[in-house]
CSV table of N, CA and C in Angstrom, one decimal:
chain,number,residue,atom,x,y,z
Q,1239,GLN,N,-246.4,71.5,186.4
Q,1239,GLN,CA,-245.7,72.0,185.2
Q,1239,GLN,C,-244.8,71.0,184.5
Q,1240,GLY,N,-244.3,70.0,185.2
Q,1240,GLY,CA,-243.5,69.0,184.6
Q,1240,GLY,C,-242.2,69.5,184.2
Q,1241,SER,N,-241.5,68.8,183.3
Q,1241,SER,CA,-240.2,69.2,182.9
Q,1241,SER,C,-240.1,69.1,181.4
Q,1242,ASN,N,-239.0,69.7,180.8
Q,1242,ASN,CA,-238.8,69.7,179.4
Q,1242,ASN,C,-237.4,69.2,179.2
Q,1243,ASN,N,-237.2,68.0,178.8
Q,1243,ASN,CA,-235.9,67.4,178.6
Q,1243,ASN,C,-235.1,68.0,177.4
Q,1244,ASP,N,-235.8,68.8,176.6
Q,1244,ASP,CA,-235.2,69.5,175.5
Q,1244,ASP,C,-234.4,70.7,176.0
Q,1245,ASP,N,-234.8,71.2,177.1
Q,1245,ASP,CA,-234.1,72.3,177.7
Q,1245,ASP,C,-232.8,71.9,178.3
Q,1246,PRO,N,-231.7,72.5,177.9
Q,1246,PRO,CA,-230.4,72.0,178.3
Q,1246,PRO,C,-230.2,72.2,179.9
Q,1247,ARG,N,-230.9,73.1,180.5
Q,1247,ARG,CA,-230.8,73.3,181.9
Q,1247,ARG,C,-231.4,72.1,182.6
Q,1248,ILE,N,-232.5,71.6,182.1
Q,1248,ILE,CA,-233.2,70.4,182.7
Q,1248,ILE,C,-232.3,69.2,182.5
Q,1249,ALA,N,-231.8,69.0,181.3
Q,1249,ALA,CA,-230.9,67.9,181.0
Q,1249,ALA,C,-229.7,67.9,181.9
Q,1250,GLU,N,-229.1,69.0,182.1
Q,1250,GLU,CA,-228.0,69.1,183.0
Q,1250,GLU,C,-228.4,68.8,184.4
Q,1251,GLY,N,-229.5,69.3,184.8
Q,1251,GLY,CA,-230.1,69.0,186.2
Q,1251,GLY,C,-230.2,67.6,186.4
Q,1252,VAL,N,-230.7,66.8,185.4
Q,1252,VAL,CA,-230.8,65.4,185.6
Q,1252,VAL,C,-229.4,64.7,185.8
Q,1253,VAL,N,-228.5,65.2,185.0
Q,1253,VAL,CA,-227.1,64.6,185.1
Q,1253,VAL,C,-226.6,64.9,186.5
Q,1254,VAL,N,-226.7,66.1,187.0
Q,1254,VAL,CA,-226.3,66.5,188.3
Q,1254,VAL,C,-227.0,65.7,189.4
Q,1255,ALA,N,-228.3,65.5,189.3
Q,1255,ALA,CA,-229.0,64.8,190.3
Q,1255,ALA,C,-228.6,63.3,190.3
Q,1256,LEU,N,-228.3,62.7,189.1
Q,1256,LEU,CA,-227.9,61.3,189.1
Q,1256,LEU,C,-226.5,61.2,189.7
Q,1257,ARG,N,-225.6,62.2,189.5
Q,1257,ARG,CA,-224.3,62.2,190.1
Q,1257,ARG,C,-224.4,62.3,191.6
Q,1258,ALA,N,-225.3,63.2,192.0
Q,1258,ALA,CA,-225.5,63.3,193.5
Q,1258,ALA,C,-226.0,62.0,194.1
Q,1259,LEU,N,-226.9,61.4,193.5
Q,1259,LEU,CA,-227.5,60.1,194.0
Q,1259,LEU,C,-226.3,59.1,194.1
Q,1260,ASN,N,-225.5,59.0,193.1
Q,1260,ASN,CA,-224.4,58.1,193.1
Q,1260,ASN,C,-223.4,58.4,194.3
Q,1261,GLU,N,-223.1,59.7,194.5
Q,1261,GLU,CA,-222.2,60.1,195.6
Q,1261,GLU,C,-222.9,59.8,197.0
Q,1262,MET,N,-224.2,60.0,197.1
Q,1262,MET,CA,-224.8,59.6,198.4
Q,1262,MET,C,-224.8,58.1,198.6
Q,1263,TYR,N,-225.0,57.4,197.5
Q,1263,TYR,CA,-225.0,55.9,197.6
Q,1263,TYR,C,-223.6,55.5,198.0
Q,1264,MET,N,-222.6,56.0,197.4
Q,1264,MET,CA,-221.2,55.6,197.7
Q,1264,MET,C,-220.8,55.9,199.2
Q,1265,HIS,N,-221.2,57.1,199.6
Q,1265,HIS,CA,-221.0,57.6,201.0
Q,1265,HIS,C,-221.6,56.6,202.0
Q,1266,CYS,N,-222.9,56.3,201.7
Q,1266,CYS,CA,-223.6,55.4,202.6
Q,1266,CYS,C,-223.0,54.0,202.6
Q,1267,LYS,N,-222.6,53.5,201.4
Q,1267,LYS,CA,-222.0,52.2,201.3
Q,1267,LYS,C,-220.7,52.1,202.1
Q,1268,LYS,N,-219.9,53.2,202.0
Q,1268,LYS,CA,-218.6,53.3,202.8
Q,1268,LYS,C,-218.9,53.2,204.3
Q,1269,LYS,N,-219.9,53.8,204.7
Q,1269,LYS,CA,-220.2,53.9,206.1
Q,1269,LYS,C,-221.0,52.7,206.6
Q,1270,GLY,N,-221.4,51.8,205.7
Q,1270,GLY,CA,-222.2,50.6,206.0
Q,1270,GLY,C,-223.6,50.9,206.3
Q,1271,ALA,N,-224.1,52.0,205.8
Q,1271,ALA,CA,-225.5,52.4,206.0
Q,1271,ALA,C,-226.3,52.0,204.8
Q,1272,GLY,N,-227.6,51.8,205.1
Q,1272,GLY,CA,-228.5,51.6,204.0
Q,1272,GLY,C,-228.8,52.8,203.2
Q,1273,PHE,N,-229.3,52.7,202.0
Q,1273,PHE,CA,-229.6,53.8,201.2
Q,1273,PHE,C,-230.9,53.5,200.4
Q,1274,LEU,N,-231.9,54.3,200.5
Q,1274,LEU,CA,-233.2,54.1,199.8
Q,1274,LEU,C,-233.5,55.4,199.1
Q,1275,VAL,N,-233.8,55.3,197.8
Q,1275,VAL,CA,-234.2,56.4,196.9
Q,1275,VAL,C,-235.7,56.3,196.8
Q,1276,VAL,N,-236.4,57.4,197.1
Q,1276,VAL,CA,-237.9,57.4,196.9
Q,1276,VAL,C,-238.2,58.2,195.7
Q,1277,ILE,N,-238.8,57.6,194.7
Q,1277,ILE,CA,-239.1,58.3,193.5
Q,1277,ILE,C,-240.5,58.9,193.6
Q,1278,LEU,N,-240.6,60.2,193.5
Q,1278,LEU,CA,-241.9,60.9,193.7
Q,1278,LEU,C,-242.3,61.5,192.4
Q,1279,PRO,N,-243.5,61.1,191.9
Q,1279,PRO,CA,-244.0,61.6,190.6
Q,1279,PRO,C,-244.5,63.0,190.7
Q,1280,THR,N,-244.4,63.7,189.6
Q,1280,THR,CA,-245.1,65.0,189.6
Q,1280,THR,C,-246.6,64.8,189.6
Q,1281,LYS,N,-247.3,65.8,190.0
Q,1281,LYS,CA,-248.7,65.8,190.0
Q,1281,LYS,C,-249.3,65.5,188.5
Q,1282,GLU,N,-248.7,66.1,187.5
Q,1282,GLU,CA,-249.1,65.9,186.2
Q,1282,GLU,C,-248.9,64.5,185.7
Q,1283,TYR,N,-247.8,63.9,186.1
Q,1283,TYR,CA,-247.6,62.5,185.7
Q,1283,TYR,C,-248.5,61.5,186.4
Q,1284,ALA,N,-248.7,61.8,187.7
Q,1284,ALA,CA,-249.6,60.9,188.5
Q,1284,ALA,C,-251.0,60.9,187.9
Q,1285,PHE,N,-251.5,62.1,187.5
Q,1285,PHE,CA,-252.9,62.2,186.9
Q,1285,PHE,C,-253.0,62.0,185.4
Q,1286,TYR,N,-251.8,61.8,184.7
Q,1286,TYR,CA,-251.9,61.8,183.3
Q,1286,TYR,C,-252.9,60.8,182.7
Q,1287,PRO,N,-252.9,59.6,183.1
Q,1287,PRO,CA,-253.9,58.7,182.4
Q,1287,PRO,C,-255.3,59.1,182.6
Q,1288,PHE,N,-255.6,59.7,183.7
Q,1288,PHE,CA,-257.0,60.1,184.0
Q,1288,PHE,C,-257.4,61.4,183.2
Q,1289,MET,N,-256.4,62.3,183.1
Q,1289,MET,CA,-256.6,63.5,182.4
Q,1289,MET,C,-256.7,63.2,180.9
Q,1290,ALA,N,-255.9,62.3,180.4
Q,1290,ALA,CA,-255.9,61.9,179.0
Q,1290,ALA,C,-257.2,61.4,178.6
Q,1291,ALA,N,-257.9,60.7,179.5
Q,1291,ALA,CA,-259.2,60.1,179.2
Q,1291,ALA,C,-260.3,61.1,179.2
Q,1292,LYS,N,-260.1,62.3,179.9
Q,1292,LYS,CA,-261.1,63.3,180.0
Q,1292,LYS,C,-260.9,64.5,179.1
Q,1293,THR,N,-259.7,64.8,178.7
Q,1293,THR,CA,-259.4,66.0,178.0
Q,1293,THR,C,-259.8,66.0,176.6
Q,1294,ARG,N,-260.5,67.0,176.2
Q,1294,ARG,CA,-261.0,67.0,174.8
Q,1294,ARG,C,-260.2,68.1,174.0
Q,1295,ASN,N,-259.5,68.9,174.7
Q,1295,ASN,CA,-258.7,70.0,174.1
Q,1295,ASN,C,-257.4,69.4,173.5
Q,1296,ALA,N,-257.3,69.4,172.2
Q,1296,ALA,CA,-256.1,68.8,171.5
Q,1296,ALA,C,-254.8,69.5,172.0
Q,1297,ASN,N,-254.7,70.8,172.1
Q,1297,ASN,CA,-253.5,71.5,172.5
Q,1297,ASN,C,-253.1,71.1,174.0
Q,1298,ALA,N,-254.1,71.0,174.8
Q,1298,ALA,CA,-253.8,70.6,176.2
Q,1298,ALA,C,-253.4,69.2,176.3
Q,1299,MET,N,-254.0,68.3,175.5
Q,1299,MET,CA,-253.6,66.9,175.5
Q,1299,MET,C,-252.2,66.7,174.9
Q,1300,GLU,N,-251.8,67.5,173.9
Q,1300,GLU,CA,-250.5,67.4,173.4
Q,1300,GLU,C,-249.4,67.8,174.5
Q,1301,LYS,N,-249.8,68.9,175.2
Q,1301,LYS,CA,-248.9,69.3,176.2
Q,1301,LYS,C,-248.7,68.3,177.3
Q,1302,MET,N,-249.9,67.7,177.7
Q,1302,MET,CA,-249.8,66.6,178.7
Q,1302,MET,C,-249.0,65.4,178.2
Q,1303,ARG,N,-249.2,65.0,177.0
Q,1303,ARG,CA,-248.5,63.9,176.4
Q,1303,ARG,C,-247.0,64.2,176.4
Q,1304,ARG,N,-246.6,65.4,176.1
Q,1304,ARG,CA,-245.2,65.7,176.1
Q,1304,ARG,C,-244.6,65.7,177.5
Q,1305,LEU,N,-245.3,66.3,178.4
Q,1305,LEU,CA,-244.8,66.2,179.8
Q,1305,LEU,C,-244.7,64.8,180.4
Q,1306,ALA,N,-245.7,64.0,180.0
Q,1306,ALA,CA,-245.6,62.6,180.5
Q,1306,ALA,C,-244.4,61.9,179.8
Q,1307,ARG,N,-244.2,62.1,178.5
Q,1307,ARG,CA,-243.1,61.5,177.9
Q,1307,ARG,C,-241.7,61.9,178.5
Q,1308,TYR,N,-241.6,63.2,178.8
Q,1308,TYR,CA,-240.4,63.7,179.4
Q,1308,TYR,C,-240.1,63.1,180.8
Q,1309,GLU,N,-241.2,63.0,181.6
Q,1309,GLU,CA,-241.0,62.4,182.9
Q,1309,GLU,C,-240.7,60.9,182.8
Q,1310,ASN,N,-241.4,60.3,181.9
Q,1310,ASN,CA,-241.1,58.9,181.7
Q,1310,ASN,C,-239.7,58.6,181.3
Q,1311,GLU,N,-239.1,59.5,180.4
Q,1311,GLU,CA,-237.7,59.3,180.0
Q,1311,GLU,C,-236.8,59.5,181.2
Q,1312,VAL,N,-237.0,60.5,182.0
Q,1312,VAL,CA,-236.2,60.7,183.2
Q,1312,VAL,C,-236.3,59.6,184.2
Q,1313,ARG,N,-237.5,59.1,184.4
Q,1313,ARG,CA,-237.7,58.0,185.3
Q,1313,ARG,C,-236.9,56.7,184.8
Q,1314,LYS,N,-237.0,56.5,183.5
Q,1314,LYS,CA,-236.3,55.3,183.0
Q,1314,LYS,C,-234.8,55.4,183.2
Q,1315,ARG,N,-234.2,56.6,183.0
Q,1315,ARG,CA,-232.8,56.9,183.3
Q,1315,ARG,C,-232.4,56.7,184.7
Q,1316,ILE,N,-233.3,57.2,185.6
Q,1316,ILE,CA,-233.0,57.0,187.1
Q,1316,ILE,C,-233.1,55.5,187.4
Q,1317,PHE,N,-234.1,54.8,187.0
Q,1317,PHE,CA,-234.2,53.4,187.3
Q,1317,PHE,C,-233.0,52.6,186.8
Q,1318,THR,N,-232.6,52.9,185.6
Q,1318,THR,CA,-231.4,52.2,185.0
Q,1318,THR,C,-230.2,52.4,185.8
Q,1319,VAL,N,-230.0,53.6,186.2
Q,1319,VAL,CA,-228.8,53.9,187.1
Q,1319,VAL,C,-228.9,53.2,188.4
Q,1320,LEU,N,-230.1,53.3,189.1
Q,1320,LEU,CA,-230.3,52.7,190.4
Q,1320,LEU,C,-230.1,51.2,190.3
Q,1321,GLU,N,-230.7,50.6,189.3
Q,1321,GLU,CA,-230.6,49.1,189.1
Q,1321,GLU,C,-229.2,48.6,188.8
Q,1322,ALA,N,-228.5,49.4,188.0
Q,1322,ALA,CA,-227.1,49.1,187.7
Q,1322,ALA,C,-226.2,49.0,189.0
Q,1323,LYS,N,-226.5,49.9,189.9
Q,1323,LYS,CA,-225.8,50.0,191.2
Q,1323,LYS,C,-226.4,49.1,192.2
Q,1324,GLU,N,-227.5,48.4,191.9
Q,1324,GLU,CA,-228.2,47.6,192.8
Q,1324,GLU,C,-228.6,48.4,194.1
Q,1325,THR,N,-229.1,49.7,193.7
Q,1325,THR,CA,-229.5,50.6,194.8
Q,1325,THR,C,-231.0,50.4,195.0
Q,1326,ASP,N,-231.4,50.3,196.3
Q,1326,ASP,CA,-232.7,50.1,196.7
Q,1326,ASP,C,-233.5,51.4,196.4
Q,1327,TYR,N,-234.7,51.2,195.8
Q,1327,TYR,CA,-235.6,52.4,195.6
Q,1327,TYR,C,-237.0,52.0,195.7
Q,1328,LEU,N,-237.8,53.0,195.9
Q,1328,LEU,CA,-239.3,52.9,196.1
Q,1328,LEU,C,-240.0,53.9,195.2
Q,1329,ASP,N,-240.8,53.4,194.3
Q,1329,ASP,CA,-241.5,54.2,193.3
Q,1329,ASP,C,-242.9,54.4,193.8
Q,1330,MET,N,-243.2,55.7,194.1
Q,1330,MET,CA,-244.5,56.1,194.6
Q,1330,MET,C,-245.6,56.2,193.6
Q,1331,LEU,N,-245.2,56.1,192.3
Q,1331,LEU,CA,-246.2,56.3,191.2
Q,1331,LEU,C,-247.4,55.3,191.4
Q,1332,PRO,N,-247.1,54.0,191.5
Q,1332,PRO,CA,-248.2,53.1,191.6
Q,1332,PRO,C,-249.1,53.3,192.8
Q,1333,VAL,N,-248.5,53.7,193.9
Q,1333,VAL,CA,-249.3,54.0,195.1
Q,1333,VAL,C,-250.2,55.2,194.9
Q,1334,PHE,N,-249.7,56.3,194.3
Q,1334,PHE,CA,-250.5,57.4,194.0
Q,1334,PHE,C,-251.6,57.2,193.0
Q,1335,ARG,N,-251.3,56.5,192.0
Q,1335,ARG,CA,-252.3,56.2,190.9
Q,1335,ARG,C,-253.4,55.3,191.5
Q,1336,ASP,N,-253.0,54.3,192.4
Q,1336,ASP,CA,-254.0,53.5,193.0
Q,1336,ASP,C,-255.0,54.3,193.9
Q,1337,VAL,N,-254.4,55.2,194.7
Q,1337,VAL,CA,-255.3,56.0,195.6
Q,1337,VAL,C,-256.2,56.9,194.8
Q,1338,ILE,N,-255.7,57.4,193.7
Q,1338,ILE,CA,-256.4,58.3,192.8
Q,1338,ILE,C,-257.6,57.5,192.2
Q,1339,THR,N,-257.3,56.3,191.7
Q,1339,THR,CA,-258.4,55.5,191.0
Q,1339,THR,C,-259.3,54.8,191.9
Q,1340,GLN,N,-258.7,54.1,192.9
Q,1340,GLN,CA,-259.5,53.2,193.8
Q,1340,GLN,C,-260.3,54.1,194.8
Q,1341,ASP,N,-259.6,55.0,195.5
Q,1341,ASP,CA,-260.2,55.7,196.5
Q,1341,ASP,C,-260.7,57.1,196.1
Q,1342,GLN,N,-260.4,57.4,194.8
Q,1342,GLN,CA,-260.8,58.7,194.2
Q,1342,GLN,C,-260.5,59.9,195.1
Q,1343,VAL,N,-259.3,59.9,195.7
Q,1343,VAL,CA,-258.8,61.0,196.5
Q,1343,VAL,C,-257.5,61.5,195.9
Q,1344,ASN,N,-257.2,62.8,196.1
Q,1344,ASN,CA,-256.0,63.4,195.6
Q,1344,ASN,C,-254.9,63.5,196.6
Q,1345,PRO,N,-253.7,63.0,196.4
Q,1345,PRO,CA,-252.6,63.1,197.3
Q,1345,PRO,C,-251.8,64.4,197.2
Q,1346,TYR,N,-252.3,65.3,196.3
Q,1346,TYR,CA,-251.6,66.6,196.0
Q,1346,TYR,C,-252.6,67.7,196.5
Q,1347,PHE,N,-252.0,68.9,196.7
Q,1347,PHE,CA,-252.9,70.0,196.9
Q,1347,PHE,C,-253.8,70.2,195.7
Q,1348,GLU,N,-255.0,70.7,195.9
Q,1348,GLU,CA,-255.9,71.0,194.8
Q,1348,GLU,C,-255.5,72.1,193.9
Q,1349,SER,N,-254.7,73.0,194.4
Q,1349,SER,CA,-254.3,74.2,193.6
Q,1349,SER,C,-253.3,73.8,192.6
Q,1350,LEU,N,-252.7,74.7,191.9
Q,1350,LEU,CA,-251.6,74.4,190.9
Q,1350,LEU,C,-250.4,74.0,191.6
Q,1351,ASN,N,-250.3,74.1,192.9
Q,1351,ASN,CA,-249.2,73.7,193.7
Q,1351,ASN,C,-249.0,72.2,193.5
Q,1352,GLY,N,-247.8,71.8,193.1
Q,1352,GLY,CA,-247.5,70.4,192.9
Q,1352,GLY,C,-247.0,69.6,194.1
Q,1353,HIS,N,-247.1,70.2,195.2
Q,1353,HIS,CA,-246.7,69.5,196.5
Q,1353,HIS,C,-247.7,68.5,197.0
Q,1354,PHE,N,-247.3,67.6,197.8
Q,1354,PHE,CA,-248.2,66.6,198.4
Q,1354,PHE,C,-248.9,67.2,199.5
Q,1355,ASN,N,-250.2,66.8,199.7
Q,1355,ASN,CA,-251.0,67.3,200.8
Q,1355,ASN,C,-250.7,66.3,202.0
Q,1356,ALA,N,-251.5,66.4,203.1
Q,1356,ALA,CA,-251.3,65.5,204.2
Q,1356,ALA,C,-251.4,64.0,203.8
Q,1357,LEU,N,-252.4,63.7,203.0
Q,1357,LEU,CA,-252.6,62.4,202.5
Q,1357,LEU,C,-251.4,61.9,201.8
Q,1358,GLY,N,-250.9,62.7,200.8
Q,1358,GLY,CA,-249.7,62.3,200.0
Q,1358,GLY,C,-248.5,62.0,200.9
Q,1359,ASN,N,-248.3,62.9,201.9
Q,1359,ASN,CA,-247.2,62.7,202.8
Q,1359,ASN,C,-247.4,61.4,203.7
Q,1360,LYS,N,-248.6,61.2,204.1
Q,1360,LYS,CA,-248.9,60.0,204.8
Q,1360,LYS,C,-248.6,58.7,204.0
Q,1361,LEU,N,-249.0,58.7,202.7
Q,1361,LEU,CA,-248.8,57.6,201.8
Q,1361,LEU,C,-247.3,57.4,201.6
Q,1362,ILE,N,-246.5,58.4,201.5
Q,1362,ILE,CA,-245.1,58.3,201.3
Q,1362,ILE,C,-244.5,57.7,202.6
Q,1363,ALA,N,-244.8,58.3,203.8
Q,1363,ALA,CA,-244.3,57.8,205.0
Q,1363,ALA,C,-244.7,56.3,205.3
Q,1364,ARG,N,-245.9,56.0,205.0
Q,1364,ARG,CA,-246.4,54.6,205.2
Q,1364,ARG,C,-245.7,53.6,204.3
Q,1365,SER,N,-245.5,54.0,203.0
Q,1365,SER,CA,-244.8,53.2,202.1
Q,1365,SER,C,-243.3,52.9,202.5
Q,1366,ILE,N,-242.7,54.0,202.9
Q,1366,ILE,CA,-241.3,53.8,203.4
Q,1366,ILE,C,-241.2,52.9,204.6
Q,1367,ALA,N,-242.1,53.1,205.6
Q,1367,ALA,CA,-242.2,52.2,206.7
Q,1367,ALA,C,-242.4,50.8,206.3
Q,1368,MET,N,-243.4,50.5,205.4
Q,1368,MET,CA,-243.6,49.2,205.0
Q,1368,MET,C,-242.4,48.6,204.3
Q,1369,HIS,N,-241.7,49.4,203.5
Q,1369,HIS,CA,-240.5,48.9,202.8
Q,1369,HIS,C,-239.5,48.4,203.8
Q,1370,PHE,N,-239.2,49.2,204.8
Q,1370,PHE,CA,-238.2,48.8,205.8
Q,1370,PHE,C,-238.7,47.6,206.6
Q,1371,GLN,N,-240.0,47.6,206.9
Q,1371,GLN,CA,-240.5,46.4,207.7
Q,1371,GLN,C,-240.3,45.2,206.8
Q,1372,GLU,N,-240.7,45.2,205.6
Q,1372,GLU,CA,-240.5,44.0,204.7
Q,1372,GLU,C,-239.1,43.6,204.6
Q,1373,GLU,N,-238.2,44.7,204.5
Q,1373,GLU,CA,-236.8,44.4,204.4
Q,1373,GLU,C,-236.2,43.7,205.6
Q,1374,SER,N,-236.7,44.2,206.8
Q,1374,SER,CA,-236.2,43.6,208.0
Q,1374,SER,C,-236.7,42.2,208.2
Q,1375,GLN,N,-237.9,41.9,207.7
Q,1375,GLN,CA,-238.4,40.5,207.8
Q,1375,GLN,C,-237.7,39.6,206.9
Q,1376,GLY,N,-237.2,40.1,205.8
Q,1376,GLY,CA,-236.5,39.3,204.9
Q,1376,GLY,C,-235.0,38.9,205.3
Q,1377,MET,N,-234.6,39.5,206.4
Q,1377,MET,CA,-233.2,39.3,206.8
Q,1377,MET,C,-233.1,38.0,207.6
């Protein structure tokens, strides 16, 4: 379903989420703990380039374009905030798009459900583990 940044409830939700991320970051920093934010794309955003290439319906394409634009705007805001605070983050979008294009498998449930299936969860877990492994090797 994606999001609609023109909806004041969604806009406020983004503000609240960014504030919560900052509070979690500050709490972890005070305690001397690491903090990693994992950015999970919606199903619509992960599949957008592939759907755009196949969709012939102008109305459906416009809706997809709008959803992609909204998510892209929110992602940029999140990245800006995280980078300003030098907060560690992991963006799963490239991983999901790679598995969709290269392996031609779906990391989401096939239904309208936007949740990750077993493969999607495995990709997330593996990416987090690799991130921490790389981080520990860099120390």
